[in-house]
XYZ file of C-alpha atoms in Angstrom:
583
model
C 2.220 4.675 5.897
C 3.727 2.306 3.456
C 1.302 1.125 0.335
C 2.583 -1.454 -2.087
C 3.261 -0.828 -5.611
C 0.572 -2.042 -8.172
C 2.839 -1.952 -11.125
C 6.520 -2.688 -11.488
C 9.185 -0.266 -13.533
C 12.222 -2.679 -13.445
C 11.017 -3.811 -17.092
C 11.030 -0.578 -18.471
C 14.393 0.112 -16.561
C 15.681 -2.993 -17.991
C 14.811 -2.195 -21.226
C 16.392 1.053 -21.125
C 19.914 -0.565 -19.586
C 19.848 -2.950 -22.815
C 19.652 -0.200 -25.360
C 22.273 1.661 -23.500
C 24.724 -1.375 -23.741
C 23.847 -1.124 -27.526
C 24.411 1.707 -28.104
C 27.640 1.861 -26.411
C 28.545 -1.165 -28.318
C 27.192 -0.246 -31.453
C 29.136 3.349 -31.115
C 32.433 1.199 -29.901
C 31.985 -0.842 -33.115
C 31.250 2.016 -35.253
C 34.355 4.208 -34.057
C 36.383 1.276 -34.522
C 35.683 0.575 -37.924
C 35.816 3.979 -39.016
C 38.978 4.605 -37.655
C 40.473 1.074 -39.142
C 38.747 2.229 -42.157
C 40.734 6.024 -41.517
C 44.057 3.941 -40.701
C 43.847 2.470 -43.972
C 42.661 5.474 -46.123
C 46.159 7.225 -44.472
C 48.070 4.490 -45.432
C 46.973 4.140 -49.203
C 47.564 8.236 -49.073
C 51.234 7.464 -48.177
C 51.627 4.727 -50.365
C 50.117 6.294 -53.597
C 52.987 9.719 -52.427
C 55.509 7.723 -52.030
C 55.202 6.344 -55.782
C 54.583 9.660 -57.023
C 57.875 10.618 -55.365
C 59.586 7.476 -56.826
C 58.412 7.730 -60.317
C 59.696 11.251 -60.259
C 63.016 10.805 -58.614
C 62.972 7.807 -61.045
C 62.240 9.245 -63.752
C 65.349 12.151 -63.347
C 67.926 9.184 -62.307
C 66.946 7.661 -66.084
C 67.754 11.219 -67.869
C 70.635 11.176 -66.000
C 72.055 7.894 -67.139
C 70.934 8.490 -70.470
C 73.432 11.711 -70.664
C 76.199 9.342 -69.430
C 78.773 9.003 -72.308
C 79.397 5.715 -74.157
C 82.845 5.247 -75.094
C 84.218 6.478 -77.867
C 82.174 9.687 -77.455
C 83.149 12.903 -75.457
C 80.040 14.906 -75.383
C 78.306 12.573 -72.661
C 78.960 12.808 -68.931
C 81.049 10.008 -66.951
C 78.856 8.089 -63.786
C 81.300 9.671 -61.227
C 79.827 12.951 -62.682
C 75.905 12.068 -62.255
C 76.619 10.608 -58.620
C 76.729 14.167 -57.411
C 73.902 15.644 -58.774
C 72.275 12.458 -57.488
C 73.301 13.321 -54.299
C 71.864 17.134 -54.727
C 68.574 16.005 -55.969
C 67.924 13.569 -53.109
C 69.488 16.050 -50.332
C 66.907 18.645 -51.484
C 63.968 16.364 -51.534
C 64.709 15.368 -47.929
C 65.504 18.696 -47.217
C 61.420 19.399 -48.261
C 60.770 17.657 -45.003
C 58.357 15.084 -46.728
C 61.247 12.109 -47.033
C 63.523 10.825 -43.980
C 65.571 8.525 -46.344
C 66.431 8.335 -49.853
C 68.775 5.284 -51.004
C 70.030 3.742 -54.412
C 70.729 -0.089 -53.864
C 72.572 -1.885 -56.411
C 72.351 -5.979 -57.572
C 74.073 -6.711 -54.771
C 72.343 -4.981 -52.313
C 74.507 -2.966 -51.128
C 74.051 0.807 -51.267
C 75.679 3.216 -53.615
C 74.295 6.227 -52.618
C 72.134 6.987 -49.293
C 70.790 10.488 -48.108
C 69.321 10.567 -44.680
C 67.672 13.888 -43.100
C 69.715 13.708 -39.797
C 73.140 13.785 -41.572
C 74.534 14.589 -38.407
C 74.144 11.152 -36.788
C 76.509 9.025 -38.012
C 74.413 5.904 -37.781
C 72.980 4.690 -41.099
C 68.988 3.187 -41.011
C 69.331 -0.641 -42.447
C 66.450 -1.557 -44.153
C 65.012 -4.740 -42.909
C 65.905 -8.256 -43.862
C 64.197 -9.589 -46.752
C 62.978 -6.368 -48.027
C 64.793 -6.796 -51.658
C 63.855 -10.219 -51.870
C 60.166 -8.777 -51.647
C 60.873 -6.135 -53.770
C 62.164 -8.386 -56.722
C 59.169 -11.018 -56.355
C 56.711 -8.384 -56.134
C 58.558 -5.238 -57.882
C 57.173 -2.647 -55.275
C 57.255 -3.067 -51.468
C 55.742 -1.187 -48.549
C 55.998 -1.437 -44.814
C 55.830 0.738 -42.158
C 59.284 1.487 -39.762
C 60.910 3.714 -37.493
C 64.117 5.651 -38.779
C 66.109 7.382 -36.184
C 62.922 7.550 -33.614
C 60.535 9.040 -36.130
C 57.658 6.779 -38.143
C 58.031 6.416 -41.350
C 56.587 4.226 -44.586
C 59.490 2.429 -45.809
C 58.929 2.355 -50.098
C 61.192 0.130 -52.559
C 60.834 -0.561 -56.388
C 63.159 -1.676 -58.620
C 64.568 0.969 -60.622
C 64.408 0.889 -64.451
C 67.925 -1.069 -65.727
C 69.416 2.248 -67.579
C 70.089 2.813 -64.110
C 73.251 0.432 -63.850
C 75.619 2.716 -65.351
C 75.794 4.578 -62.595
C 77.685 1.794 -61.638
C 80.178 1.575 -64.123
C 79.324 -1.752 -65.278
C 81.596 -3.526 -67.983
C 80.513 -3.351 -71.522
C 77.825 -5.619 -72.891
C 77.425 -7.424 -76.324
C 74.656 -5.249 -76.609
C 75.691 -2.180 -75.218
C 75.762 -0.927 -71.296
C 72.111 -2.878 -71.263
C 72.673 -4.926 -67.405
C 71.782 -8.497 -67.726
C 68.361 -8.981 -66.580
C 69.278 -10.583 -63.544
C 71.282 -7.844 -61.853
C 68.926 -5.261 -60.786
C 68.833 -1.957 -58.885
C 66.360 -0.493 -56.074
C 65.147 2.884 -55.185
C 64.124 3.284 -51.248
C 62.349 6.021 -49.987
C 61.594 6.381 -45.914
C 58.134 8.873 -46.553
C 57.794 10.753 -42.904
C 54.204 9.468 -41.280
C 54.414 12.300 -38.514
C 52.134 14.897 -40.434
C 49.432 11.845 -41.756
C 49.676 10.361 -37.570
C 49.129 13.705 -36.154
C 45.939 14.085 -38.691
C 45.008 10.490 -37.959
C 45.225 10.943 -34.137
C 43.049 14.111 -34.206
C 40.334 11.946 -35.734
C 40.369 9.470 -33.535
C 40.905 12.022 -30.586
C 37.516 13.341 -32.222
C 35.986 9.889 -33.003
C 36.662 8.654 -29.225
C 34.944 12.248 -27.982
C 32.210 11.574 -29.868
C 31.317 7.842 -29.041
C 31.807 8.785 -25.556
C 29.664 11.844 -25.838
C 27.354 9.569 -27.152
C 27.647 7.045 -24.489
C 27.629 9.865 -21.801
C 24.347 11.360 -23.189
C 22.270 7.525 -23.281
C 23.700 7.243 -19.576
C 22.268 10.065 -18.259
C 19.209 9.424 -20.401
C 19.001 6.381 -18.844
C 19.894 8.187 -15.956
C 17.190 10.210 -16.287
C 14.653 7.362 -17.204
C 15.609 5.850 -13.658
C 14.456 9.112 -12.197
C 11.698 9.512 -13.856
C 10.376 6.517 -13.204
C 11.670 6.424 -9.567
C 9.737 9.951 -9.537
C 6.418 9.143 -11.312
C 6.288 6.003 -8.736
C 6.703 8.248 -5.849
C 4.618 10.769 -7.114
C 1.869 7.829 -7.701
C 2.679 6.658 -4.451
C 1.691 10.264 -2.394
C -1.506 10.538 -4.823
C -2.643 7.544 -3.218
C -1.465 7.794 -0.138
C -3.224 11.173 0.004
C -6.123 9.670 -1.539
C -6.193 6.773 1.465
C -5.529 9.694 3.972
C -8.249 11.503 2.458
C -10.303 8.973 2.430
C -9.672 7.612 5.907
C -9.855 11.304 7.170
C -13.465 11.985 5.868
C -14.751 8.693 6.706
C -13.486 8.225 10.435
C -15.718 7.680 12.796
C -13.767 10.328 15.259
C -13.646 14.189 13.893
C -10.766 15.819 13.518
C -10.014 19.504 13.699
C -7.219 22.066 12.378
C -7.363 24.593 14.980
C -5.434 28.316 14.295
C -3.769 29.860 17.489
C -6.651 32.735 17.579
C -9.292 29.403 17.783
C -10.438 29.753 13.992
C -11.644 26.344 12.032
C -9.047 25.547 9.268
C -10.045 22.629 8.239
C -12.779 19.875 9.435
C -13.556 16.251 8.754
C -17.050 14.986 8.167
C -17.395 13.166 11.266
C -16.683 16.768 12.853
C -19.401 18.029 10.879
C -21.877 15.098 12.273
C -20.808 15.731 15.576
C -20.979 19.211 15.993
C -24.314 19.482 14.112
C -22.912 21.243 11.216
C -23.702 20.588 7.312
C -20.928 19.733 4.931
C -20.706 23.000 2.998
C -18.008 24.502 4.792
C -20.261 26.932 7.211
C -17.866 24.987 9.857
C -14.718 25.990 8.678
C -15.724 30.000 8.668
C -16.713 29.425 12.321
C -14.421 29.702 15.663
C -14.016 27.054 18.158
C -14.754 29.540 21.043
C -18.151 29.676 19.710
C -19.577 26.694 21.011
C -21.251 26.390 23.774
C -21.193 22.963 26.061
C -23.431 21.956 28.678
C -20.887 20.994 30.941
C -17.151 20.491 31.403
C -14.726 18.380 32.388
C -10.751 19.200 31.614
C -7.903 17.214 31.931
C -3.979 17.991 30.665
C -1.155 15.665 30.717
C 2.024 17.166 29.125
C 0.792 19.144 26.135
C -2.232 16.714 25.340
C -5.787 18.328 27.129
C -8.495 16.009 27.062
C -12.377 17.636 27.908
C -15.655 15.473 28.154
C -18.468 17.811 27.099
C -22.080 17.137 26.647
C -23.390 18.787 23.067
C -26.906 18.624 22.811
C -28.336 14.836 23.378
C -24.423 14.108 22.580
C -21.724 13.408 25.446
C -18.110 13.967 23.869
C -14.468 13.752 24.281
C -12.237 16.221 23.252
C -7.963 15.804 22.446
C -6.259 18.659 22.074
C -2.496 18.757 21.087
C -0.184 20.639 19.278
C 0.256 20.762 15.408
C 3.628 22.383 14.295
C 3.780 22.575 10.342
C 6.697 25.201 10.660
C 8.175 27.501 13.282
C 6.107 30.267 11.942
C 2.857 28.056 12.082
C 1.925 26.378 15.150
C -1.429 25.341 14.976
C -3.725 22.706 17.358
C -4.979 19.635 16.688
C -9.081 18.850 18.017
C -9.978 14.845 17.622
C -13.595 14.246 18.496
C -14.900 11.138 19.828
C -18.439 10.377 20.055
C -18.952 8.725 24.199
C -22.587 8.555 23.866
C -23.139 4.765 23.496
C -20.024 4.494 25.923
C -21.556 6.772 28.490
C -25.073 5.404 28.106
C -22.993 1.847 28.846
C -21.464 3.551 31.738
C -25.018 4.492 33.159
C -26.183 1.068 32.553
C -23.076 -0.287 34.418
C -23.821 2.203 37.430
C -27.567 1.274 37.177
C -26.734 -2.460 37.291
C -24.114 -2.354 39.999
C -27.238 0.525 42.084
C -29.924 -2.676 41.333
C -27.721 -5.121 42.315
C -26.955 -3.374 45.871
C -30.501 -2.837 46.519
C -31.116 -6.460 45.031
C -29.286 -7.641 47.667
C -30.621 -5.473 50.216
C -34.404 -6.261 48.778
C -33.608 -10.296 49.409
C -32.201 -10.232 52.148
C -35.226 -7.740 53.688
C -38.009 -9.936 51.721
C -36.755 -12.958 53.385
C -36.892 -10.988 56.835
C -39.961 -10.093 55.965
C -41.731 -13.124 54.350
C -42.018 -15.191 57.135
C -43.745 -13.032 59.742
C -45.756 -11.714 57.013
C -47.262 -15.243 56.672
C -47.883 -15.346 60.098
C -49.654 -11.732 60.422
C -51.783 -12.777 57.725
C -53.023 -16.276 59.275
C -54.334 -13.999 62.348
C -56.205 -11.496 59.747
C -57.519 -14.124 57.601
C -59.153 -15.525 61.131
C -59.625 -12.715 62.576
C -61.698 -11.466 59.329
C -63.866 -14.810 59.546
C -64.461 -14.176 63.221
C -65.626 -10.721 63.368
C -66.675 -10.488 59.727
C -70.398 -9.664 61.546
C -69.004 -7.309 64.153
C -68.278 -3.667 63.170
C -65.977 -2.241 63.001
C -63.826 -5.140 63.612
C -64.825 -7.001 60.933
C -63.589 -4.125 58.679
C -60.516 -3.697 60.836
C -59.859 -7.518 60.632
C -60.345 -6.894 56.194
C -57.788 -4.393 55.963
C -55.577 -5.817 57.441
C -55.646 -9.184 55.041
C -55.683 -6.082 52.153
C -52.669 -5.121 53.126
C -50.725 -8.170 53.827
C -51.524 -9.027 50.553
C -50.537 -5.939 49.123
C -47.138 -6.349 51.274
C -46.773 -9.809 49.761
C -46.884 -8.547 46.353
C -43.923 -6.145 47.334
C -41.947 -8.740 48.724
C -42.725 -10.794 45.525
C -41.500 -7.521 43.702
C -38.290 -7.465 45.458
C -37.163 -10.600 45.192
C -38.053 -10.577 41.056
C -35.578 -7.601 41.159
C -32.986 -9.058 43.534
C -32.671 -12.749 41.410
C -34.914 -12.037 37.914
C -35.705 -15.257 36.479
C -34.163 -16.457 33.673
C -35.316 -15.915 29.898
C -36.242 -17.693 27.097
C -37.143 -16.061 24.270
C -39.244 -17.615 21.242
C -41.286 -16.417 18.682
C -44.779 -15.125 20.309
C -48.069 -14.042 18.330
C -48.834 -10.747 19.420
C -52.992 -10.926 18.793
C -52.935 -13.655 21.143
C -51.145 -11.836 23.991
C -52.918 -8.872 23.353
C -56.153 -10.840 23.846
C -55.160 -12.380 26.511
C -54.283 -8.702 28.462
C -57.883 -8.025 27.169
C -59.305 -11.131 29.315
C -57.600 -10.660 32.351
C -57.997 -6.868 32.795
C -61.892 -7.286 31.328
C -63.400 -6.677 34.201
C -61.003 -3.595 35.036
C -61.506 -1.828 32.147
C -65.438 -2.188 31.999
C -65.274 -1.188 35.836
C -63.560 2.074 35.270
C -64.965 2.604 31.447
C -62.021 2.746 29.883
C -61.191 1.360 26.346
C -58.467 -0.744 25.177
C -57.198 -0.462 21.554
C -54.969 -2.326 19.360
C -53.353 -1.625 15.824
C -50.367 -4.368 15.151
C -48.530 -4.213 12.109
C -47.078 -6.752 12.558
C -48.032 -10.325 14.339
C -44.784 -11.306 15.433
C -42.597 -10.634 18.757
C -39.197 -12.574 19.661
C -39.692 -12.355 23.702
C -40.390 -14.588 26.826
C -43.852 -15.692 27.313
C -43.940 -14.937 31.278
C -41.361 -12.028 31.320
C -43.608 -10.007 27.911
C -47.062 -10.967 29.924
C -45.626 -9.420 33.171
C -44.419 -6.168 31.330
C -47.404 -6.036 29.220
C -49.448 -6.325 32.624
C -47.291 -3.566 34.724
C -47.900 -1.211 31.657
C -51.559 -1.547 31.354
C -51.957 -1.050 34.985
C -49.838 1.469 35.020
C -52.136 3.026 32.831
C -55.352 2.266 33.829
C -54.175 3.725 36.963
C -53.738 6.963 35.021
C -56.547 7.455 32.837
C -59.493 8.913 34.416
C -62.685 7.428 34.289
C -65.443 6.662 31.830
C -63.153 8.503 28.966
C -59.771 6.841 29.608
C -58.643 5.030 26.200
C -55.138 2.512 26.076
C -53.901 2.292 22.802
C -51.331 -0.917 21.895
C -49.054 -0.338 18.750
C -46.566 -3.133 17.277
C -43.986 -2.033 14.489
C -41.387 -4.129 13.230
C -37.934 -2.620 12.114
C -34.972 -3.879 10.547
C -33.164 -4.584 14.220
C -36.367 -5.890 16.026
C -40.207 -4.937 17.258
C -41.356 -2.129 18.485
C -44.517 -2.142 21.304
C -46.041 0.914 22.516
C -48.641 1.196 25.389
C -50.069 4.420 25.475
C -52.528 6.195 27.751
C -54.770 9.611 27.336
C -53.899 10.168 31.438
C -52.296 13.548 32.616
C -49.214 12.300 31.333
C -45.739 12.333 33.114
C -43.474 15.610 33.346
C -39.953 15.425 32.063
C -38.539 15.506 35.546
C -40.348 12.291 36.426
C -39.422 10.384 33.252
C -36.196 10.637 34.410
C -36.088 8.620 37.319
C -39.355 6.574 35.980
C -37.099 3.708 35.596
C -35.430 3.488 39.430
C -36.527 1.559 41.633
C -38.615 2.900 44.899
C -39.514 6.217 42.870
C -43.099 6.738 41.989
C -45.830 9.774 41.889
C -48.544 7.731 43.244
C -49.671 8.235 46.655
C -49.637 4.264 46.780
C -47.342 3.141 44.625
C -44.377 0.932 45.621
C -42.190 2.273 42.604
C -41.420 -0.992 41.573
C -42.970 -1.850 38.506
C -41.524 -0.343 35.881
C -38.034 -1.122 37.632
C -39.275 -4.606 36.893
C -40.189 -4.306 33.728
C -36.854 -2.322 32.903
C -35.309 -5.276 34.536
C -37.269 -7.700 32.137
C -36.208 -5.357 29.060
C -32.627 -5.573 29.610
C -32.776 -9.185 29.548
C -34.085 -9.395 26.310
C -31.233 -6.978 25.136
C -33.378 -4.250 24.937
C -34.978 -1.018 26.379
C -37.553 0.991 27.624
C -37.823 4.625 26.458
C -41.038 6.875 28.248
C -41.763 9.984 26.284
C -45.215 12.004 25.166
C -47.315 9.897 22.262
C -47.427 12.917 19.563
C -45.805 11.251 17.765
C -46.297 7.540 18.763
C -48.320 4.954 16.849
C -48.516 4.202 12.973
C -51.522 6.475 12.814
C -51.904 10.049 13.897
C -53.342 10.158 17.306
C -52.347 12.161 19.380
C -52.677 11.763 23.419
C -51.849 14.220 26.320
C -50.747 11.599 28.328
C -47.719 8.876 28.220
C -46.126 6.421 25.553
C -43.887 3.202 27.090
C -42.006 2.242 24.122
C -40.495 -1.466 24.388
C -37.700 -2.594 21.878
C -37.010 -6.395 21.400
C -34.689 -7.316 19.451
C -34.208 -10.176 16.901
C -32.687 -13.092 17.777
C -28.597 -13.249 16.491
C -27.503 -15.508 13.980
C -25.550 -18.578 15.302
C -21.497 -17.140 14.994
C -22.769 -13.111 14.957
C -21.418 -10.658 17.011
């Protein structure tokens, strides 16, 4: 069963997505500064070596030229004797491994003296264009370049001007002082491979550790979307066990968990209502073979048995199926369905279709009947007046009118329960009909000494005024039939309910076994010796058409008051009117 969701998670989820995407792009933006900021720090590191190493290898060049001798003096050296040591010095710093190229550039730009690490290639690195012309504006230049396949920061500065001799320049009016506008460069090519390989392992690390950072919010968000998507599914099954639950205890059809042995696993409360058990779980502890029906009926089609049993006052159906929660477990299913109302409808149904067979029987026999019966009873009525002074014909001649009379009420009886007139109901006072039964069966009841009683609680019956009056009239006959003389008492009680009124008649006669009761209602049975076994057909008859009924049972416990009769209660239910648009 599907249930909607009350609450939606895609705002939360949302939420979560946009602080993944910043985080990612606050990590991207992070990484990327620090390594610029990294990139930079390794650049100033080669730039502030690669002036230490110039001001050094500056420095030594200027002690050189200082030893050169002037002319005139013989205890100096000569240019073409620095040149070599030169040449040493800057061989053995690039053979350190920290310098790819050492050069000494003169005015002119052309070099006087370059030392490369890969001697053995006889291709010389060029510095770029423009490089002195940078050099002079800004004495110091710096700019990263390949030499020979290998990077490299490419360093010039303008060496100091004692540095000329090593040219061999002509005398000057001051001395072997250049003029200022001839100078000379130093270039150094500082190896980056050491400083790259340290940068790259930081960013190697840097770019691990953004995307471990990235990685660990997406499978927290990750794990947000399950948890979410879990906690809804989880709230989901609590209330669809809750509805199941629910639906399961408050079905009007019990349901069963059978075991294979027959023992009660689990049980409903409908089950409970219908099998006459409490709700405290005596039901479960009990077996199903326990119970006892009062009859059986079984039917099976494929692995589904159906069984209409009679519990008590209760008719039931029974399902039985299979319930397979594993291989291991197989277990039955019992659904319980109450057919009372259903099989008292199907009795009424049978009843109806049984009254209207003999109603159309009864008519069709009446109207046989009818018509010679008028005829007979012309000839007794005259034969009565003519020999009314001659015995015994006279008598003869009297019972005979008796008893077409009594025929004619039969045949009046039949046809009322062949074609039963048609109701309509309105609101009746009850102390008026109940006088009215006192006035016409006066004479009856002071005849036989019997006493008629009534306690209403209530003035008020919704009923038809000829169909109540004929009931009312076959039930006090009924009774005064029954009650035996001089101490017979008929007792009339009225209660009004929340569906309709309730009348009882009830009568201090012998009373009527249960056997009896049973077919009370049918028409053509009766105990009397005289009786046509018509009248309370008729006034079952009446009862149904006010939507109602006629129950006959012992008056122990009939009437608002406690009194308390051996002989027989007629209880009549009639029903309030429905609303306009009610079922």
């Amino acid at each position: 069963m599907e249930l909607s969701s009350q609450k939606s998670h895609k705002l939360p989820l949302a939420l979560a997505l946009l602080a993944l995407i910043l985080l990612g792009a606050g990590s991207l933006y992070l990484t990327w500064h620090n390594l610029r900021q990294m990139h930079q720090t390794v650049f100033e590191h080669m730039l502030l070596s690669a002036r230490s190493i110039a001001r050094g290898l500056d420095i030594q060049l200027v002690e050189g030229a200082r030893l050169m001798r002037p002319p005139g003096r013989h205890n100096r050296r000569m240019p073409q004797e620095l040149l070599p040591d030169a040449r040493e010095l800057f061989q053995e710093m690039v053979a350190e491994g920290d310098l790819l190229y050492i050069a000494l550039y003169g005015p002119d730009h052309k070099p006087l003296l370059v030392v490369e690490q890969d001697e053995g290639d006889h291709t010389v690195y060029t510095p770029p264009p423009g490089l002195f012309n940078m050099i002079t504006s800004m004495r110091e230049s710096s700019t990263p370049v390949m030499i020979k396949g290998k990077a490299a920061l490419l360093y010039g500065t303008v060496g100091q001007p004692i540095l000329q001799r090593l040219y061999g320049h002509q005398k000057h009016r001051r001395g072997f002082m250049p003029p200022p506008e001839q100078e000379t460069y130093l270039l150094l090519g500082l190896s980056a491979e050491k400083h790259l390989r340290q940068f790259n392992q930081y960013r190697r690390a840097a770019l691990l550790q953004t995307s471990y950072i990235f990685l660990a919010g997406l499978v927290l968000w990750l794990l947000a979307v399950a948890y979410f998507q879990r906690r809804e599914q989880g709230k989901k099954l609590t209330r669809l066990e809750r509805f199941q639950a629910n639906l399961l205890d408050n079905m009007p059809d019990g349901l069963l968990t059978l075991s294979p042995q027959g023992a009660i696993l689990a049980a409903n409360g409908s089950a409970h209502k219908l099998l006459q058990s409490p709700q405290d779980g005596v039901l479960v502890s009990k077996n199903w073979n326990d119970f006892s029906y009062e009859s059986l009926q079984k039917f099976k089609r494929g692995n589904v048995v159906w069984e209409h049993v009679r519990l008590g006052e209760k008719n039931l159906e029974l399902i039985f199926f299979p319930y397979i929660e594993s291989m291991e477990e197989k277990r039955n299913m019992v659904i319980i369905r109450d057919r009372t109302d259903i099989a008292g409808l199907e009795e009424d149904l049978y009843e109806a279709r049984r009254l209207a067979s003999i109603g159309s029987l009864a008519a069709g026999v009446a109207h046989e009947i009818r018509n010679p019966l008028s005829s007979l009873r012309g000839f007794a009525q005259l034969f009565a007046d003519k020999f009314k002074d001659e015995q015994p014909y006279g008598t003869y001649a009297t019972t005979m009118l008796t008893e077409a009379d009594r025929l004619n009420r039969v045949v009046t009886d039949l046809l009322y329960l062949s074609k039963p007139h048609e109701l309509n109901p309105e609101h009746l006072d009850l102390r008026e009909l109940c006088d009215s039964m006192q006035t016409l069966l006066g004479f009856d009841l002071e005849h036989k000494g019997t006493r008629l009683q009534t306690e209403l609680n209530t003035d008020r019956v919704y009923a038809d005024p000829d169909g109540i009056r004929q009931v009312m009239l076959n039930l006090l006959v009924n009774s005064l039939d029954a009650v035996a003389d001089k101490t017979g008492k008929i007792s009339i009680f009225a209660e009004k309910t929340e569906h309709g009124v309730w009348i009882s008649v009830c009568d201090n006669g012998p009373g009527m076994p249960e056997d009896i009761r049973k077919h009370a209602l049918e028409p053509f049975f009766t105990d009397k010796p005289k009786g046509t076994g018509l009248g309370l057909a008729i006034v079952n008859t009446i009862m149904r058409g006010h939507n109602g009924r006629v129950t006959i049972s012992a008056p122990e416990l009939d009437g608002p008051q406690e009194i308390h009769f051996d002989g027989t209660c007629v209880k009549l239910f009639f029903p309030e009117p429905r609303n306009e648009g009610s079922e």
